[in-house]
PDB file of C-alpha atoms and ligand atoms in Angstrom:
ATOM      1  CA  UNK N   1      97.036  55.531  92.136  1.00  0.00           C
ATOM      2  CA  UNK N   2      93.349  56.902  92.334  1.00  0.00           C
ATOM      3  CA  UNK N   3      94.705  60.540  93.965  1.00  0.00           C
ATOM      4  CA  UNK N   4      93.218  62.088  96.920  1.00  0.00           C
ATOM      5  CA  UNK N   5      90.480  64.888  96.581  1.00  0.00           C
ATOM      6  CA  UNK N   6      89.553  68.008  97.453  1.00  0.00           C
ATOM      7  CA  UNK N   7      86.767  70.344  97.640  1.00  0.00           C
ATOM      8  CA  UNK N   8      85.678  73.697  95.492  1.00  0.00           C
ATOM      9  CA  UNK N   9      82.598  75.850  95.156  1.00  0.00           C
ATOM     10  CA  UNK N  10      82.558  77.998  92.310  1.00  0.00           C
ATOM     11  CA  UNK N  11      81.017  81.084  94.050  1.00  0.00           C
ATOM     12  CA  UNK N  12      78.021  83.311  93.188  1.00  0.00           C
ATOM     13  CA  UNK N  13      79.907  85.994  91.435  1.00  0.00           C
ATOM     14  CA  UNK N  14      81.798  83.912  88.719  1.00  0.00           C
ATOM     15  CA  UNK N  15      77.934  82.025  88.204  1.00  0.00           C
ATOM     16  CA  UNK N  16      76.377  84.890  87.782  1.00  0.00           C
ATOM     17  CA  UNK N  17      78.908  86.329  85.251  1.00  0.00           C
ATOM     18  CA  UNK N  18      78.363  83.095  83.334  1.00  0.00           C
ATOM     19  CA  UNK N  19      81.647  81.844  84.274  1.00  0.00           C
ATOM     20  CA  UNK N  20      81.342  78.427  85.454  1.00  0.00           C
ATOM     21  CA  UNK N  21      82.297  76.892  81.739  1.00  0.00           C
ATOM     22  CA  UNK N  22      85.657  78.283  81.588  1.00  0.00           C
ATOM     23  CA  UNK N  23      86.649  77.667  84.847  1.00  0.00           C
ATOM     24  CA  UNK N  24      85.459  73.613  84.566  1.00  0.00           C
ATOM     25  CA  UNK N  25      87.664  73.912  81.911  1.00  0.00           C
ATOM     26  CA  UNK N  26      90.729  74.720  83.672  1.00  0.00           C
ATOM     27  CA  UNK N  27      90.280  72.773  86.607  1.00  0.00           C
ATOM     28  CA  UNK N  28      89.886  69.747  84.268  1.00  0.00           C
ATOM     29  CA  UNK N  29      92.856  70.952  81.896  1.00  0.00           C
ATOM     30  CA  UNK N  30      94.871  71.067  85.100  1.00  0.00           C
ATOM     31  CA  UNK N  31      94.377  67.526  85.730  1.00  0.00           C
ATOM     32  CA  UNK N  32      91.279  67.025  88.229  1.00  0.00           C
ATOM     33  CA  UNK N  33      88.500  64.562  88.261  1.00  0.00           C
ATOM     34  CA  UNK N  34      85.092  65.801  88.862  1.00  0.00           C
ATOM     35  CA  UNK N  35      83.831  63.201  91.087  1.00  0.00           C
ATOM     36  CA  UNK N  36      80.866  64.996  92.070  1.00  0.00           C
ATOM     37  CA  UNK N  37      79.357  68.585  91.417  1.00  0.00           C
ATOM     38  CA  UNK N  38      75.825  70.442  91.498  1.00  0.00           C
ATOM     39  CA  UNK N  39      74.291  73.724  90.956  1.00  0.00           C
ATOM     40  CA  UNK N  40      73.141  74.989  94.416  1.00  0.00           C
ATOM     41  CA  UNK N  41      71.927  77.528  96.735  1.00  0.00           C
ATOM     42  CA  UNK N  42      72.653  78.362 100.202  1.00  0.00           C
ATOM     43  CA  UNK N  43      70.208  80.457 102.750  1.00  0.00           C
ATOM     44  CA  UNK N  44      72.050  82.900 104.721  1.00  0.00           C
ATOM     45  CA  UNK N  45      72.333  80.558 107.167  1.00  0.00           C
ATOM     46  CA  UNK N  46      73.280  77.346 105.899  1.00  0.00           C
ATOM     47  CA  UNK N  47      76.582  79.819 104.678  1.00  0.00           C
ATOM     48  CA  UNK N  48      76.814  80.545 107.948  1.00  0.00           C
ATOM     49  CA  UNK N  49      77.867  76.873 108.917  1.00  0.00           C
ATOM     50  CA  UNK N  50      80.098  77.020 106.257  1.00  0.00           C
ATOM     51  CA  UNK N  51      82.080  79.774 107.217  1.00  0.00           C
ATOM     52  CA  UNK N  52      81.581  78.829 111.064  1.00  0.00           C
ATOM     53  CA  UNK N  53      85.116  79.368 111.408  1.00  0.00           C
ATOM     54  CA  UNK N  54      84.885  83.237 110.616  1.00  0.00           C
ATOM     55  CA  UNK N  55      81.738  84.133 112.918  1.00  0.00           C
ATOM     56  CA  UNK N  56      84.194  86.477 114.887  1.00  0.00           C
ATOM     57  CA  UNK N  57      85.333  88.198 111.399  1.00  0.00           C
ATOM     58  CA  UNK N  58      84.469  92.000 110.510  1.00  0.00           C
ATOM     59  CA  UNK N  59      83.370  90.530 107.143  1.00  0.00           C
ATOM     60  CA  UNK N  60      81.096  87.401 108.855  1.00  0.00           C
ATOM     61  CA  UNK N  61      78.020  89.155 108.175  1.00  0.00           C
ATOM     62  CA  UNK N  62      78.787  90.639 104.356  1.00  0.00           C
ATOM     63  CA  UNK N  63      80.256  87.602 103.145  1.00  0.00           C
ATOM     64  CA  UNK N  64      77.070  84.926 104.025  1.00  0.00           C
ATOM     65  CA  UNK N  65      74.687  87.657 101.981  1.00  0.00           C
ATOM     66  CA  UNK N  66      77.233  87.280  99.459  1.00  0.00           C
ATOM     67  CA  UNK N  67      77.481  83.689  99.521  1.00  0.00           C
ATOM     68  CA  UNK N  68      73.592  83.261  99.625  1.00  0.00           C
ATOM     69  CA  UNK N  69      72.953  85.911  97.045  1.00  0.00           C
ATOM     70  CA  UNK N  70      72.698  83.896  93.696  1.00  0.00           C
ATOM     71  CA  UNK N  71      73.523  80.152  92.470  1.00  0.00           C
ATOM     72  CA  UNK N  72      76.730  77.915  93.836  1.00  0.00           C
ATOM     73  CA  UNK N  73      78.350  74.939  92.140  1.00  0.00           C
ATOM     74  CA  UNK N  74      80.094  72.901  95.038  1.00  0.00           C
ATOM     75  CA  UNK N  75      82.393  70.440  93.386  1.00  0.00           C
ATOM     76  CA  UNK N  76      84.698  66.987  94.799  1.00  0.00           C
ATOM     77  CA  UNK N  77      87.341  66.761  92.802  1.00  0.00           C
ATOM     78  CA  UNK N  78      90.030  64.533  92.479  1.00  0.00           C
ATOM     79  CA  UNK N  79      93.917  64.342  91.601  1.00  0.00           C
ATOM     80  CA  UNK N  80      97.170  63.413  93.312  1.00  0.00           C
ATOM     81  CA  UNK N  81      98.299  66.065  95.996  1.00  0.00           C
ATOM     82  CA  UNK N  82      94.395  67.646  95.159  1.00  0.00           C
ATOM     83  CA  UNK N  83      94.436  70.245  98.298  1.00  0.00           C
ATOM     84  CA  UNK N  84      97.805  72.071  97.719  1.00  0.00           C
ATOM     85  CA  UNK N  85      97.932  71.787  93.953  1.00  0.00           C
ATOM     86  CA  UNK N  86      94.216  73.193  93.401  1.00  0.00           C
ATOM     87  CA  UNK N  87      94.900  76.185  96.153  1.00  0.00           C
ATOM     88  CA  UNK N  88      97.719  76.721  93.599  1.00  0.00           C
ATOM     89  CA  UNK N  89      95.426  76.701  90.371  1.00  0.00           C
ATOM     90  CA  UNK N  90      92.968  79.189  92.496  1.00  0.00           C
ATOM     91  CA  UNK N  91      95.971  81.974  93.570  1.00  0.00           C
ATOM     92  CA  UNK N  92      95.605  83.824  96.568  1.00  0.00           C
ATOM     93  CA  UNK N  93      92.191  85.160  98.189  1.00  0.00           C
ATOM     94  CA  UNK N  94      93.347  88.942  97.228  1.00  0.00           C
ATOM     95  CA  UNK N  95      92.796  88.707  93.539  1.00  0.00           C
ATOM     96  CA  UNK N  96      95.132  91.474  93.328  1.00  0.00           C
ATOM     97  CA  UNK N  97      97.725  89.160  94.875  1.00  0.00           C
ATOM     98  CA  UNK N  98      96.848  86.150  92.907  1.00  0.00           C
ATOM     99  CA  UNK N  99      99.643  84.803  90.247  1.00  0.00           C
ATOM    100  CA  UNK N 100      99.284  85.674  86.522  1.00  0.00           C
ATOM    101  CA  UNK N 101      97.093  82.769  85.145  1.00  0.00           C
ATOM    102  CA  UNK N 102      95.291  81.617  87.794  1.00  0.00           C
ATOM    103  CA  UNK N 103      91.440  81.074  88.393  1.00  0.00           C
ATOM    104  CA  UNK N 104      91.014  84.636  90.997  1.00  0.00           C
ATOM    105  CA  UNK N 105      93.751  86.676  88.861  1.00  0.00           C
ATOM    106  CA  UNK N 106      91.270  85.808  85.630  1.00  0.00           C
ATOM    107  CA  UNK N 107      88.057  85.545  87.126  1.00  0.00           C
ATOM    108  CA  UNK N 108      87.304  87.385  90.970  1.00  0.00           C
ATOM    109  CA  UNK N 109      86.159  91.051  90.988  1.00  0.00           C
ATOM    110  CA  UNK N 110      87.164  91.616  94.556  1.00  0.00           C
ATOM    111  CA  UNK N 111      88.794  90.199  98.006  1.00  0.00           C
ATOM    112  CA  UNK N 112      85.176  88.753  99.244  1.00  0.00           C
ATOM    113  CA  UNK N 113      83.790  88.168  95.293  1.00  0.00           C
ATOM    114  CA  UNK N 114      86.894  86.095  94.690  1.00  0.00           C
ATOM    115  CA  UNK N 115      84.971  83.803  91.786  1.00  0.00           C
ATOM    116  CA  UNK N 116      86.049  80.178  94.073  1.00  0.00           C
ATOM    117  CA  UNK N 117      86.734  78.622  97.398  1.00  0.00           C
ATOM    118  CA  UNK N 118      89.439  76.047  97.561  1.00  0.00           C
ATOM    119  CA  UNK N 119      89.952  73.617 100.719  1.00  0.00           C
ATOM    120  CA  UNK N 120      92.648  74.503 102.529  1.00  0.00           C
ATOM    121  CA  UNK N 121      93.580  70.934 104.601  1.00  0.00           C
ATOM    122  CA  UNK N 122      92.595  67.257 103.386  1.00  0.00           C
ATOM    123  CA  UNK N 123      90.224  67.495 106.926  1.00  0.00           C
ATOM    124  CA  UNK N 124      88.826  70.500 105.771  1.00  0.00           C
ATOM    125  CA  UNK N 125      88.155  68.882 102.532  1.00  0.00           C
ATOM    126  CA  UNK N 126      86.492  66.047 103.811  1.00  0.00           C
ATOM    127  CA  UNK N 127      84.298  68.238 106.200  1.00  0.00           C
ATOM    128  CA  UNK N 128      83.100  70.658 103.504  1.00  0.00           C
ATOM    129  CA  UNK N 129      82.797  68.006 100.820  1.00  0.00           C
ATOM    130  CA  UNK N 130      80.417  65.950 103.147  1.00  0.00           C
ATOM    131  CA  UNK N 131      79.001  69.707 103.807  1.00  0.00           C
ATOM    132  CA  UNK N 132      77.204  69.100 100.431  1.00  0.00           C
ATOM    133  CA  UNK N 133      77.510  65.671  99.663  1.00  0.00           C
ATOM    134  CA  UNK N 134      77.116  63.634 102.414  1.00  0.00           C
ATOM    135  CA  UNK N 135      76.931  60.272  99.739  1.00  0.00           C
ATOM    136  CA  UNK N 136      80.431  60.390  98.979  1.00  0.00           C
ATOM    137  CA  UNK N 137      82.307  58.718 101.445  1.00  0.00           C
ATOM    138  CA  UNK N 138      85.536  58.431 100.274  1.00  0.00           C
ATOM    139  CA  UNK N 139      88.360  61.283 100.714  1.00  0.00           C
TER     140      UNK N 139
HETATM  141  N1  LIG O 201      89.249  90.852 104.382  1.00  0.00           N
HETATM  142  C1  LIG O 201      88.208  90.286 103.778  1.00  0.00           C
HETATM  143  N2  LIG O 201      87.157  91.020 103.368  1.00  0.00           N
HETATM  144  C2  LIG O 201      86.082  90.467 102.768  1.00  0.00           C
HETATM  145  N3  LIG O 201      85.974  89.140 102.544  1.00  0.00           N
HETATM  146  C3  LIG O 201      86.986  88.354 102.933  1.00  0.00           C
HETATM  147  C4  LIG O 201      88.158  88.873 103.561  1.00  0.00           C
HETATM  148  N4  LIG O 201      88.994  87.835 103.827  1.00  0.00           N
HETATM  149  C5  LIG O 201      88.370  86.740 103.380  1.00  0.00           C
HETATM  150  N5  LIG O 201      87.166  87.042 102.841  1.00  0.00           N
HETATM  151  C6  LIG O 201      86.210  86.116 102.242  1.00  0.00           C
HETATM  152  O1  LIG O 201      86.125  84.968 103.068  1.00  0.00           O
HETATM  153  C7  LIG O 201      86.517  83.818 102.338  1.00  0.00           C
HETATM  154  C8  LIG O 201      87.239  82.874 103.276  1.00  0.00           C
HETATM  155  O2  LIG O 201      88.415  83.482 103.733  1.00  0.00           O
HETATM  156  P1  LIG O 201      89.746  82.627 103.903  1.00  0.00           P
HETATM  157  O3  LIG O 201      90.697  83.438 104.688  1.00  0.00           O
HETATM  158  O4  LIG O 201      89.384  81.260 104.377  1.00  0.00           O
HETATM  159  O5  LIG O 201      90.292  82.613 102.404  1.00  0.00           O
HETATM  160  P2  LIG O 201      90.584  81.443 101.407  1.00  0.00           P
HETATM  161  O6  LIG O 201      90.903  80.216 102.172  1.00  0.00           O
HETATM  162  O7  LIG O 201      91.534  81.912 100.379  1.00  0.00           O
HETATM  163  O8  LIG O 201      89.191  81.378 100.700  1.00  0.00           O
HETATM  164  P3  LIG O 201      88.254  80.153 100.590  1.00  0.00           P
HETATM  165  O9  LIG O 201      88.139  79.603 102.002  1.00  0.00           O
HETATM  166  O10 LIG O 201      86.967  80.737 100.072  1.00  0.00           O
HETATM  167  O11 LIG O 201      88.952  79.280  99.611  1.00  0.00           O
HETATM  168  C9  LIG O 201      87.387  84.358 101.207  1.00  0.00           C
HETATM  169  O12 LIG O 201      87.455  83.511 100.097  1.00  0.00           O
HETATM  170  C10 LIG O 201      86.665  85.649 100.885  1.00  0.00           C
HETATM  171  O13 LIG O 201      85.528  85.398 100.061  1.00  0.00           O
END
């Protein structure tokens, strides 16, 4: 069976820190395909559409400036039960909450900095996946 996918974007704090290597390497050590991935940027606003669904949010405002403040690298990845299994390799969005071992605990400096976004739904996967690449049609 080919797996379903799922969608990550290794955020501006863990690129900037030169951390993008090691974490590849764990998301591939814990069994996920790349199927597609680039180095990006968003403008303030274009992270704006991203995180549409937190416009009402006291941290709306701070967290686009954070996402558009330095290089992205938006992934599709691929693996059986992709969604729940990578929100389990990433740990919780506290990295002070986030299980021993897992991509925040090692590699987020703070609750908005949190090193990686992980889908949360296979619709939201497909949405944000098509967010950056709109040529892969299959989720
Ligand atoms: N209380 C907060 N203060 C500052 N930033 C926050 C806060 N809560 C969430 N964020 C930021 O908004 C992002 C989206 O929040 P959400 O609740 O969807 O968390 P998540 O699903 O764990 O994270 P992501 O969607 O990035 O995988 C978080 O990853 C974090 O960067």
């Amino acid at each position: 069976m080919a797996g379903n996918r799922t969608f990550t974007m290794i955020k501006p704090d863990a690129v900037g820190a030169g951390n993008t290597g090691a974490i590849i390497k764990m998301i591939e050590e814990a069994g996920f395909k790349i199927v597609a991935m680039k180095k990006a940027l968003l403008t303030k606003e274009r992270a704006g559409q991203f995180y549409e669904v937190h416009k009402e949010r006291p941290f709306y405002n701070d967290l686009t400036t954070y996402m558009s403040s330095g290089a992205i690298v938006p992934m599709i990845l691929e693996k059986d039960n992709a969604v729940e299994d990578f929100r389990k390799l990433i740990g919780a969005t506290n990295p002070k909450e986030a299980a021993e071992g897992t991509i925040r605990a090692i590699f987020a400096e703070s609750i908005e900095a949190n090193a990686i976004h992980g889908s949360d739904s296979d619709e939201n996967a497909e949405i944000e996946g098509k967010f950056f690449f709109a040529e892969v049609e299959k989720f």
